[in-house]
Coordinates of C-alpha atoms in Angstrom, one line a residue:
X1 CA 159.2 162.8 66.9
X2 CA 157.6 166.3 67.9
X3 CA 155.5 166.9 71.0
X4 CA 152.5 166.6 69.3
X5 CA 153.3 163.5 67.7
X6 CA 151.3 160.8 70.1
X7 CA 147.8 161.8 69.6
X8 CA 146.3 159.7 72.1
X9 CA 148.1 161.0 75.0
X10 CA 146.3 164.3 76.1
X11 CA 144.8 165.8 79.2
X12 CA 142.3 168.7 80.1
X13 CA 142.7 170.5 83.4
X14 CA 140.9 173.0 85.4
X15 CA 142.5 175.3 87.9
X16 CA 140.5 177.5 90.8
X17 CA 142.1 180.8 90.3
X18 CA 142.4 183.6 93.7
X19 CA 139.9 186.1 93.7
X20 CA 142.2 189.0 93.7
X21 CA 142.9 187.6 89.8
X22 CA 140.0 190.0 88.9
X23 CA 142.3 192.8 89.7
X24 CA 144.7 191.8 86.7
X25 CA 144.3 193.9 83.4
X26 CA 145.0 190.6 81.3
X27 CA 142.7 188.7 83.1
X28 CA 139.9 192.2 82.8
X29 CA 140.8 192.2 78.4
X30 CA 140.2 188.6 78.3
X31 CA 137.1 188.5 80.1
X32 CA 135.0 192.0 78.9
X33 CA 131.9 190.4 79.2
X34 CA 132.3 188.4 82.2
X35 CA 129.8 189.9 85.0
X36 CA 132.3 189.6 88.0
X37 CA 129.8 187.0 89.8
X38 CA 131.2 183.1 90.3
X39 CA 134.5 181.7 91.0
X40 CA 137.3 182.3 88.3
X41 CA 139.1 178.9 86.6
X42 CA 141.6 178.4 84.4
X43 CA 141.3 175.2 81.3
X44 CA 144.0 174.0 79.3
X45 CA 145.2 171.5 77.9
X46 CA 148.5 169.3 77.9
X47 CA 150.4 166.5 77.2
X48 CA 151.7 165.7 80.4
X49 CA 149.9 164.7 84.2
X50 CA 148.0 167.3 84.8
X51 CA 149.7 167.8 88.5
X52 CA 153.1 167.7 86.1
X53 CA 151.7 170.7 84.3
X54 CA 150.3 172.9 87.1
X55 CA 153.7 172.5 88.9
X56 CA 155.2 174.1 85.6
X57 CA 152.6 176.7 86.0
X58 CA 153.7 177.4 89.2
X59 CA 157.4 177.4 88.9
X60 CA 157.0 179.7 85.6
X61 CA 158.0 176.9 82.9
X62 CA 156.0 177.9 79.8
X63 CA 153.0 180.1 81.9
X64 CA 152.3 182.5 79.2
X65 CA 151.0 185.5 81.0
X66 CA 151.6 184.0 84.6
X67 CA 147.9 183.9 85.6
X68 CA 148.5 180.1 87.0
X69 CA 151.8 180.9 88.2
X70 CA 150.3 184.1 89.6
X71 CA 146.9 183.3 91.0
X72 CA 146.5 179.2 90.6
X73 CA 145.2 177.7 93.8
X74 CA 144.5 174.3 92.9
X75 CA 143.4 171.9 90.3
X76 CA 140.1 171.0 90.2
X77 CA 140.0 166.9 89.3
X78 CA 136.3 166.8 89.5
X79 CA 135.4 169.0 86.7
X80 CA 138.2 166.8 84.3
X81 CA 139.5 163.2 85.4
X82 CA 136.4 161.6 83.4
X83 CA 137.5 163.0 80.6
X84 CA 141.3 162.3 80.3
X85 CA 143.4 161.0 78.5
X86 CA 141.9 162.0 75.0
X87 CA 143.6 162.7 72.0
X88 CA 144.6 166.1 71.0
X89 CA 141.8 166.9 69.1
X90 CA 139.6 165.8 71.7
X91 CA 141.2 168.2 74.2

């Protein structure tokens, strides 16, 4: 059975990034029209806890271009624990 295989088992999460993420020049190509005003987040998607997945973030395990690992503060429950779990093409 692949990861993917359980489709009812998904979970949105939101992460407060630092400020100082605004500095990074992946963060600046991914964002071009982004005005600079507001906090910065991070939203994915996974099929594990959502605290299981931002401790990956954090210890490096599958963070892409680090920007969690780098500049993640905290999750932010209030913005997804209504809408978890989901399937994956919900999330």
């Amino acid at each position: 059975m692949t990861e993917w295989a359980d489709q009812s088992s998904y979970s949105v999460y939101v992460v407060l990034l630092d400020p100082a993420v605004r500095q990074n020049k992946f963060f600046q190509q991914q964002n071009q029209d982004w005005d600079g005003s507001g906090s910065c987040y991070y939203v994915g998607y996974t099929g594990k806890a959502p605290q299981e997945r931002f401790r990956d973030h954090k210890e490096g395990h599958n963070c892409g271009k680090g920007i969690v690992r780098d500049f993640g503060l905290r999750l932010v429950p209030a913005w997804y624990e209504r809408l978890n779990p989901m399937t994956r093409a919900e999330s």
